[in-house]
Short mmCIF file of C-alpha atoms and ligand atoms in Angstrom, two decimals:
data_model
loop_
_atom_site.label_atom_id
_atom_site.label_comp_id
_atom_site.label_asym_id
_atom_site.label_seq_id
_atom_site.Cartn_x
_atom_site.Cartn_y
_atom_site.Cartn_z
CA MET A 1 -89.50 -86.47 -4.34
CA THR A 2 -86.38 -88.72 -4.70
CA THR A 3 -86.41 -92.60 -5.68
CA THR A 4 -83.31 -94.29 -6.13
CA SER A 5 -81.96 -97.47 -7.44
CA ASP A 6 -79.85 -100.50 -5.68
CA ALA A 7 -76.54 -99.10 -6.46
CA SER A 8 -76.93 -95.76 -4.98
CA ARG A 9 -78.87 -97.17 -1.87
CA ALA A 10 -75.82 -98.04 0.23
CA ALA A 11 -74.40 -94.56 0.18
CA HIS A 12 -77.56 -92.52 0.05
CA ILE A 13 -80.66 -92.40 2.17
CA PRO A 14 -83.54 -91.52 0.07
CA PHE A 15 -86.71 -89.42 1.23
CA LEU A 16 -88.92 -92.45 -0.18
CA ASP A 17 -88.17 -95.48 -2.09
CA LEU A 18 -90.28 -96.57 -4.72
CA VAL A 19 -88.14 -98.46 -6.58
CA ALA A 20 -87.99 -100.80 -3.50
CA GLN A 21 -91.71 -101.16 -3.50
CA HIS A 22 -91.88 -102.13 -7.06
CA ARG A 23 -88.99 -104.41 -7.27
CA ASP A 24 -90.99 -107.28 -5.43
CA LEU A 25 -94.28 -106.67 -7.36
CA GLU A 26 -93.10 -106.22 -10.69
CA GLU A 27 -94.50 -109.56 -11.88
CA ALA A 28 -97.82 -108.82 -10.05
CA LEU A 29 -98.13 -105.30 -11.93
CA VAL A 30 -97.34 -106.53 -15.06
CA ASP A 31 -99.85 -109.54 -14.83
CA ALA A 32 -102.34 -106.83 -13.85
CA PHE A 33 -101.75 -104.66 -16.81
CA ARG A 34 -102.11 -107.60 -19.04
CA ARG A 35 -105.37 -108.60 -17.61
CA ALA A 36 -106.51 -104.91 -18.34
CA LEU A 37 -105.04 -104.98 -21.89
CA ARG A 38 -106.60 -108.26 -23.26
CA THR A 39 -110.26 -106.92 -21.90
CA ALA A 40 -109.39 -103.73 -23.26
CA ARG A 41 -111.84 -102.20 -20.63
CA PHE A 42 -109.78 -99.26 -20.04
CA VAL A 43 -112.29 -96.87 -18.86
CA ASN A 44 -114.89 -98.05 -16.16
CA GLY A 45 -115.45 -101.64 -16.07
CA PRO A 46 -114.61 -104.52 -13.80
CA GLU A 47 -111.29 -103.51 -12.37
CA VAL A 48 -112.55 -100.01 -11.44
CA THR A 49 -115.69 -101.78 -9.50
CA ALA A 50 -113.82 -104.29 -7.84
CA PHE A 51 -111.13 -101.77 -6.68
CA GLU A 52 -113.94 -99.65 -5.42
CA SER A 53 -115.67 -102.42 -3.43
CA GLU A 54 -112.21 -103.78 -2.01
CA PHE A 55 -111.22 -100.26 -0.99
CA ALA A 56 -114.27 -99.47 0.81
CA ALA A 57 -114.41 -103.02 2.62
CA TYR A 58 -110.88 -102.45 3.75
CA LEU A 59 -111.99 -98.71 5.24
CA GLY A 60 -115.58 -100.14 6.60
CA ALA A 61 -116.94 -97.14 4.53
CA SER A 62 -120.12 -97.43 3.06
CA GLY A 63 -119.08 -96.85 -0.49
CA CYS A 64 -116.18 -96.04 -2.86
CA VAL A 65 -116.44 -93.97 -6.19
CA GLY A 66 -112.94 -93.96 -7.99
CA VAL A 67 -112.00 -90.94 -9.64
CA SER A 68 -108.82 -89.62 -11.46
CA SER A 69 -106.87 -87.64 -8.61
CA GLY A 70 -107.29 -86.52 -4.94
CA THR A 71 -108.07 -83.28 -6.26
CA ASP A 72 -110.77 -84.32 -8.22
CA ALA A 73 -111.83 -86.25 -5.39
CA LEU A 74 -112.01 -83.21 -3.51
CA ARG A 75 -113.73 -81.11 -6.18
CA PHE A 76 -116.37 -83.68 -6.73
CA ALA A 77 -117.00 -84.37 -3.11
CA LEU A 78 -117.71 -80.64 -2.49
CA ALA A 79 -119.87 -80.25 -5.30
CA ALA A 80 -122.02 -83.20 -4.35
CA LEU A 81 -122.28 -81.71 -0.90
CA GLY A 82 -123.88 -78.93 -3.01
CA VAL A 83 -121.24 -76.07 -2.37
CA ARG A 84 -122.42 -73.01 -3.88
CA PRO A 85 -120.56 -69.83 -4.90
CA GLY A 86 -120.17 -67.75 -1.82
CA ASP A 87 -120.50 -70.56 0.63
CA GLU A 88 -118.01 -70.73 3.67
CA VAL A 89 -115.94 -73.73 4.07
CA VAL A 90 -113.59 -73.93 7.29
CA THR A 91 -110.28 -75.30 6.88
CA THR A 92 -106.73 -74.82 7.76
CA PRO A 93 -103.91 -73.09 5.97
CA HIS A 94 -101.43 -75.90 7.04
CA THR A 95 -102.26 -78.39 3.96
CA PHE A 96 -101.34 -78.93 0.50
CA ILE A 97 -102.98 -76.38 -1.95
CA ALA A 98 -105.04 -78.85 -3.36
CA THR A 99 -107.53 -78.90 -0.31
CA THR A 100 -108.20 -75.16 -0.75
CA GLU A 101 -107.90 -75.07 -4.58
CA ALA A 102 -110.75 -77.47 -4.40
CA VAL A 103 -113.23 -75.14 -2.58
CA SER A 104 -112.27 -72.19 -4.59
CA GLN A 105 -113.02 -74.09 -7.82
CA VAL A 106 -116.25 -74.92 -6.74
CA GLY A 107 -116.82 -71.25 -5.82
CA GLY A 108 -116.68 -71.92 -2.13
CA VAL A 109 -114.96 -69.33 0.21
CA LEU A 110 -112.21 -70.21 2.38
CA ARG A 111 -112.30 -69.50 6.25
CA PHE A 112 -108.92 -70.66 7.78
CA VAL A 113 -108.39 -71.45 11.34
CA ASP A 114 -105.25 -72.40 13.03
CA ILE A 115 -103.94 -76.02 13.94
CA ASP A 116 -103.55 -77.40 17.17
CA PRO A 117 -99.70 -77.70 17.68
CA ASP A 118 -99.85 -81.34 18.96
CA THR A 119 -101.52 -83.04 16.05
CA MET A 120 -100.48 -80.43 13.49
CA THR A 121 -104.11 -80.72 12.31
CA ILE A 122 -107.05 -78.17 12.55
CA ASP A 123 -107.61 -77.07 15.90
CA PRO A 124 -111.27 -78.16 16.57
CA ARG A 125 -111.68 -75.42 19.61
CA ALA A 126 -111.17 -72.84 16.86
CA VAL A 127 -113.59 -74.26 14.32
CA GLU A 128 -117.05 -73.01 16.06
CA ALA A 129 -116.18 -69.55 16.22
CA ALA A 130 -115.19 -69.28 12.55
CA VAL A 131 -118.57 -70.52 11.76
CA THR A 132 -121.06 -67.98 10.21
CA ARG A 133 -124.33 -68.03 8.65
CA LYS A 134 -122.55 -68.74 5.45
CA THR A 135 -120.51 -71.59 6.58
CA VAL A 136 -121.84 -75.05 5.15
CA GLY A 137 -119.02 -77.23 6.02
CA ILE A 138 -115.85 -78.08 7.57
CA LEU A 139 -112.81 -79.46 5.74
CA PRO A 140 -110.07 -81.27 8.05
CA VAL A 141 -107.07 -82.74 6.85
CA HIS A 142 -105.53 -85.86 8.28
CA LEU A 143 -102.08 -84.43 7.76
CA TYR A 144 -98.92 -86.65 7.27
CA GLY A 145 -101.24 -89.59 8.33
CA HIS A 146 -102.30 -88.54 11.45
CA PRO A 147 -106.23 -88.11 11.97
CA ALA A 148 -107.92 -84.80 12.42
CA ASP A 149 -109.65 -84.86 16.05
CA LEU A 150 -113.04 -85.62 14.43
CA ASP A 151 -115.63 -86.21 17.24
CA PRO A 152 -115.49 -82.15 18.22
CA LEU A 153 -115.63 -81.23 14.63
CA LEU A 154 -118.67 -83.72 13.98
CA ALA A 155 -120.49 -82.31 17.15
CA VAL A 156 -120.06 -78.81 15.83
CA ALA A 157 -121.31 -79.98 12.46
CA LYS A 158 -124.39 -81.39 13.87
CA LYS A 159 -125.16 -78.57 16.13
CA ARG A 160 -124.63 -76.01 13.12
CA GLY A 161 -126.10 -78.11 10.40
CA LEU A 162 -122.80 -78.55 8.48
CA TRP A 163 -121.22 -81.46 6.45
CA VAL A 164 -117.88 -82.79 7.22
CA LEU A 165 -115.49 -83.71 4.22
CA GLU A 166 -112.34 -85.58 5.27
CA ASP A 167 -109.21 -85.00 3.32
CA ALA A 168 -107.72 -88.09 3.73
CA CYS A 169 -105.11 -88.09 0.67
CA GLN A 170 -102.02 -88.69 3.11
CA ALA A 171 -104.04 -90.91 5.73
CA HIS A 172 -105.02 -94.51 4.14
CA GLY A 173 -105.61 -96.76 6.94
CA ALA A 174 -105.14 -94.10 9.66
CA ARG A 175 -107.66 -94.71 12.40
CA TYR A 176 -109.87 -92.37 14.81
CA ARG A 177 -111.06 -94.30 18.11
CA GLY A 178 -110.53 -97.57 16.24
CA ARG A 179 -112.09 -96.63 12.79
CA ALA A 180 -110.40 -95.74 9.51
CA VAL A 181 -110.48 -92.23 8.45
CA GLY A 182 -112.59 -91.90 5.23
CA SER A 183 -115.76 -93.42 6.81
CA LEU A 184 -116.33 -91.11 9.57
CA GLY A 185 -117.33 -87.90 7.69
CA ASP A 186 -120.28 -87.31 5.22
CA LEU A 187 -117.62 -87.77 2.78
CA ALA A 188 -113.60 -88.19 2.16
CA ALA A 189 -111.31 -87.81 -0.54
CA PHE A 190 -108.19 -89.96 -1.13
CA SER A 191 -105.40 -89.52 -3.63
CA PHE A 192 -103.63 -92.76 -5.12
CA TYR A 193 -100.57 -90.28 -6.46
CA PRO A 194 -97.55 -92.69 -6.63
CA GLY A 195 -95.87 -91.49 -3.36
CA LYS A 196 -98.57 -91.59 -1.27
CA ASN A 197 -99.12 -94.63 1.31
CA LEU A 198 -101.14 -96.40 -1.36
CA GLY A 199 -99.85 -94.99 -4.54
CA ALA A 200 -100.77 -96.10 -8.29
CA CYS A 201 -98.17 -96.07 -11.26
CA GLY A 202 -99.74 -92.49 -12.23
CA ASP A 203 -102.60 -90.25 -11.12
CA ALA A 204 -105.56 -91.51 -9.27
CA GLY A 205 -108.20 -91.01 -6.41
CA ALA A 206 -111.22 -91.74 -4.76
CA VAL A 207 -114.15 -90.53 -2.84
CA THR A 208 -115.38 -92.82 0.15
CA ALA A 209 -118.42 -92.01 2.22
CA GLY A 210 -119.95 -92.13 5.41
CA ARG A 211 -123.10 -91.27 3.87
CA ALA A 212 -123.31 -93.34 0.71
CA GLU A 213 -126.49 -91.56 -0.98
CA LEU A 214 -123.97 -88.61 -1.70
CA LEU A 215 -122.00 -91.13 -3.79
CA ASP A 216 -124.23 -90.98 -6.83
CA ALA A 217 -123.78 -87.32 -7.22
CA VAL A 218 -120.12 -88.07 -7.41
CA ARG A 219 -120.54 -90.89 -10.01
CA ARG A 220 -122.24 -88.76 -12.22
CA LEU A 221 -119.86 -85.66 -11.96
CA ARG A 222 -116.88 -87.88 -12.88
CA GLU A 223 -118.49 -88.67 -16.00
CA HIS A 224 -120.21 -85.62 -17.69
CA GLY A 225 -123.12 -85.52 -15.31
CA GLN A 226 -124.93 -88.53 -16.74
CA ALA A 227 -126.62 -91.42 -14.55
CA GLN A 228 -127.15 -93.27 -17.79
CA LYS A 229 -125.09 -92.89 -21.36
CA TYR A 230 -125.71 -89.51 -23.01
CA PHE A 231 -128.56 -88.46 -20.52
CA HIS A 232 -127.11 -85.49 -18.48
CA GLU A 233 -128.53 -84.34 -15.52
CA THR A 234 -125.87 -81.86 -14.85
CA GLU A 235 -122.64 -80.75 -16.60
CA GLY A 236 -119.57 -82.98 -15.28
CA TYR A 237 -116.22 -83.91 -15.88
CA THR A 238 -113.91 -86.59 -17.18
CA GLY A 239 -112.82 -87.51 -14.13
CA ARG A 240 -113.00 -91.11 -13.83
CA LEU A 241 -110.56 -93.91 -12.34
CA ASP A 242 -107.93 -95.23 -15.08
CA ALA A 243 -108.67 -98.88 -15.29
CA ILE A 244 -105.18 -99.68 -15.70
CA GLN A 245 -104.48 -97.73 -12.41
CA ALA A 246 -107.21 -99.54 -10.69
CA ALA A 247 -105.66 -103.06 -11.79
CA PHE A 248 -102.37 -101.89 -10.32
CA LEU A 249 -104.04 -100.48 -7.31
CA ARG A 250 -105.81 -103.92 -6.57
CA VAL A 251 -102.32 -105.47 -6.49
CA LYS A 252 -101.41 -103.00 -4.10
CA LEU A 253 -104.26 -102.59 -1.64
CA PRO A 254 -103.45 -106.57 0.18
CA LEU A 255 -99.95 -105.13 0.90
CA LEU A 256 -100.97 -101.88 2.81
CA GLU A 257 -101.41 -103.01 5.93
CA GLY A 258 -97.93 -104.53 5.98
CA TRP A 259 -96.45 -101.16 4.64
CA ILE A 260 -98.23 -99.44 7.35
CA GLU A 261 -96.57 -101.58 9.95
CA GLY A 262 -93.05 -101.03 8.23
CA ARG A 263 -93.90 -97.17 8.79
CA ARG A 264 -94.82 -97.37 12.19
CA ARG A 265 -91.58 -99.40 12.96
CA GLY A 266 -89.78 -96.84 11.27
CA ALA A 267 -91.44 -94.11 13.69
CA ALA A 268 -90.67 -96.14 16.48
CA TRP A 269 -87.02 -96.38 15.63
CA TYR A 270 -86.79 -92.59 15.27
CA ARG A 271 -88.40 -92.20 18.75
CA GLN A 272 -85.88 -94.43 20.28
CA ALA A 273 -83.03 -92.80 18.67
CA LEU A 274 -84.21 -89.21 19.12
CA GLY A 275 -86.51 -89.06 21.72
CA ASP A 276 -84.03 -87.60 24.03
CA LEU A 277 -82.89 -84.65 21.89
CA ALA A 278 -84.05 -81.32 22.98
CA ASP A 279 -83.38 -79.55 19.64
CA VAL A 280 -85.82 -81.89 17.59
CA GLU A 281 -89.57 -82.21 18.55
CA LEU A 282 -90.72 -85.59 17.37
CA PRO A 283 -94.17 -86.41 15.84
CA LYS A 284 -96.86 -87.37 18.29
CA GLU A 285 -99.62 -89.95 18.09
CA ALA A 286 -102.43 -88.99 20.11
CA ALA A 287 -104.03 -91.60 22.64
CA TRP A 288 -107.23 -91.70 20.08
CA ALA A 289 -104.81 -92.21 16.86
CA ARG A 290 -103.34 -94.78 14.62
CA HIS A 291 -100.79 -92.89 12.81
CA VAL A 292 -99.84 -94.02 9.28
CA TYR A 293 -96.65 -91.85 8.88
CA HIS A 294 -97.28 -90.75 5.45
CA LEU A 295 -94.55 -88.21 6.10
CA TYR A 296 -92.33 -88.16 9.28
CA VAL A 297 -92.13 -84.58 10.13
CA VAL A 298 -90.50 -83.11 13.01
CA ARG A 299 -89.72 -79.54 14.12
CA ALA A 300 -86.22 -78.59 14.52
CA GLU A 301 -84.00 -75.58 15.73
CA ARG A 302 -82.14 -74.12 12.87
CA ARG A 303 -84.03 -76.24 10.43
CA ASP A 304 -82.60 -74.81 7.41
CA ALA A 305 -78.90 -75.59 8.22
CA LEU A 306 -80.17 -79.04 9.59
CA GLN A 307 -81.36 -79.87 6.20
CA ALA A 308 -78.21 -78.73 4.50
CA HIS A 309 -76.05 -80.69 6.85
CA LEU A 310 -78.19 -84.15 6.23
CA GLU A 311 -77.88 -83.22 2.56
CA LYS A 312 -74.30 -83.42 2.86
CA ALA A 313 -74.39 -86.55 4.74
CA GLY A 314 -76.22 -88.41 1.47
CA ILE A 315 -79.66 -87.81 3.41
CA SER A 316 -82.78 -86.61 1.46
CA THR A 317 -85.13 -84.70 3.48
CA GLY A 318 -88.40 -82.56 2.34
CA LEU A 319 -90.36 -79.68 3.63
CA HIS A 320 -94.06 -80.44 4.01
CA TYR A 321 -94.72 -77.42 3.65
CA PRO A 322 -92.32 -74.49 3.67
CA MET A 323 -95.02 -71.72 3.39
CA PRO A 324 -98.32 -71.88 4.66
CA LEU A 325 -101.24 -71.29 2.54
CA HIS A 326 -102.35 -67.75 3.84
CA LEU A 327 -99.17 -66.37 3.24
CA GLN A 328 -98.96 -67.58 -0.49
CA LYS A 329 -99.21 -65.21 -3.56
CA ALA A 330 -102.17 -67.21 -4.68
CA TYR A 331 -104.19 -66.38 -1.21
CA ALA A 332 -102.96 -62.37 -1.09
CA HIS A 333 -106.34 -61.74 -1.75
CA LEU A 334 -107.25 -63.17 1.44
CA GLY A 335 -105.46 -60.25 3.28
CA PHE A 336 -103.53 -62.34 5.76
CA GLY A 337 -100.31 -61.53 6.97
CA ARG A 338 -97.64 -63.19 9.59
CA GLY A 339 -99.15 -63.47 13.08
CA SER A 340 -102.49 -64.41 11.61
CA PHE A 341 -102.12 -68.18 12.45
CA PRO A 342 -99.09 -68.46 14.87
CA HIS A 343 -99.30 -72.37 15.59
CA THR A 344 -99.16 -72.86 11.76
CA GLU A 345 -96.57 -70.48 11.00
CA ARG A 346 -94.23 -71.59 14.03
CA THR A 347 -94.64 -75.18 12.32
CA SER A 348 -93.79 -74.31 8.99
CA ASP A 349 -90.63 -72.55 10.24
CA ARG A 350 -89.18 -75.62 11.88
CA LEU A 351 -90.76 -78.71 9.99
CA LEU A 352 -88.55 -81.12 8.28
CA SER A 353 -89.61 -84.41 6.89
CA LEU A 354 -87.03 -87.24 7.21
CA PRO A 355 -86.81 -90.02 5.26
CA MET A 356 -89.86 -92.66 5.73
CA PHE A 357 -91.06 -95.73 3.67
CA PRO A 358 -92.01 -98.97 4.42
CA GLU A 359 -88.54 -100.72 3.94
CA LEU A 360 -86.45 -98.20 5.63
CA THR A 361 -84.29 -100.12 7.96
CA GLU A 362 -82.98 -99.91 11.35
CA SER A 363 -79.38 -98.94 10.17
CA ASP A 364 -80.91 -96.23 7.91
CA VAL A 365 -82.72 -94.87 10.80
CA GLY A 366 -79.51 -94.99 13.00
CA ARG A 367 -77.40 -93.13 10.27
CA VAL A 368 -80.27 -90.19 9.96
CA ALA A 369 -80.13 -90.32 13.87
CA ASP A 370 -76.52 -89.84 14.14
CA SER A 371 -76.28 -87.30 11.56
CA VAL A 372 -78.80 -85.32 13.38
CA ARG A 373 -76.90 -85.58 16.74
CA SER A 374 -73.88 -84.64 15.10
CA PHE A 375 -75.46 -81.23 13.80
CA TYR A 376 -76.41 -80.28 17.37
CA ARG A 377 -73.15 -81.21 19.17
C1 LIG B 1 -101.78 -85.43 -2.38
C2 LIG B 1 -103.20 -84.37 -1.65
C3 LIG B 1 -103.92 -83.92 -2.27
C4 LIG B 1 -104.19 -84.11 -3.85
O1 LIG B 1 -104.23 -85.46 -4.51
P1 LIG B 1 -103.50 -85.72 -6.21
O2 LIG B 1 -103.89 -86.82 -6.33
O3 LIG B 1 -102.35 -85.12 -6.18
O4 LIG B 1 -104.49 -84.59 -6.72
C5 LIG B 1 -104.87 -83.29 -1.63
N1 LIG B 1 -104.69 -83.03 -0.43
C6 LIG B 1 -103.84 -83.45 0.29
C7 LIG B 1 -103.48 -83.20 1.99
C8 LIG B 1 -102.56 -84.29 -0.34
O5 LIG B 1 -101.46 -84.49 0.12
#
């Protein structure tokens, strides 16, 4: 991910501008650091518990446990849901590898299904057919900030006795039928990696719950399996949310809604500027969704050449993700090839993430749009 400073801002449009975000917050972040320093409560303590309740309240979730990353959030959630070696988990190959690493690392077996090309998230119609006697749960990913279609997934889960774990690492504040993701499944995982819509100044994550009783197990796992100091119910991990990161996140959380509005404004400008262009398919927002545009992912003809053209014009873009998981070397043992998941493959061949961050201006979007149009002329 590229970040930039004032000086190069005029000429270059970054993919993401974290420097701009932190410029206005510097005093508040330094104050937060000072507060943590002066209490010397670096592990657990008041900053962590305050952030946990503030984030749960923001989502309308029944609880939140801070952990050290989004990947740990997924891992601890899967363990808390009781995944055992050989248990099957249904998810999609169109995601970041952390989703599937977590499944494998608790001994689970991946059952991939294709995406719905409209939302680029798991296709609920494909899920029930993938459920076997060994399946224990469904792991939808709210990719790019657009929620997966949860109601049909929750219905299959109910009918077949499965849990639903939401990978909400890209979807802070996204809504499904008016309710925040992260409060709708049994558990959900969030990442506060710096580039996420709500980002710490380092690694951080959280597990949130629809069902709060599952959070006790997550709380134990992040701290060596202990419910009480030095009394261990199971083995666990060092996987806590760092207190300094919690203090930083408390500064940023009240600003998240405004940032989401900035991203949605950027998306609306892109739609105005590029909506009529036949060579580029813009991201859709389902009628039941509030998209938070963590990434603004278009699908374009001659994608690689378009990306090079934009780079030459000083416009940074990204590919999320250039190779679907079922075709990665890491998953060769699953035995999939090209053609296994056609919608996923067609999407990864054409996708391109355009610059997207809350401070994006209308003239930035205009420049990106002009450059895209000049490529297809
Ligand atoms: C970022 C991300 C994760 C992992 O989060 P980390 O905090 O980097 O461990 C998991 N799933 C998805 C979809 C992500 O985008």
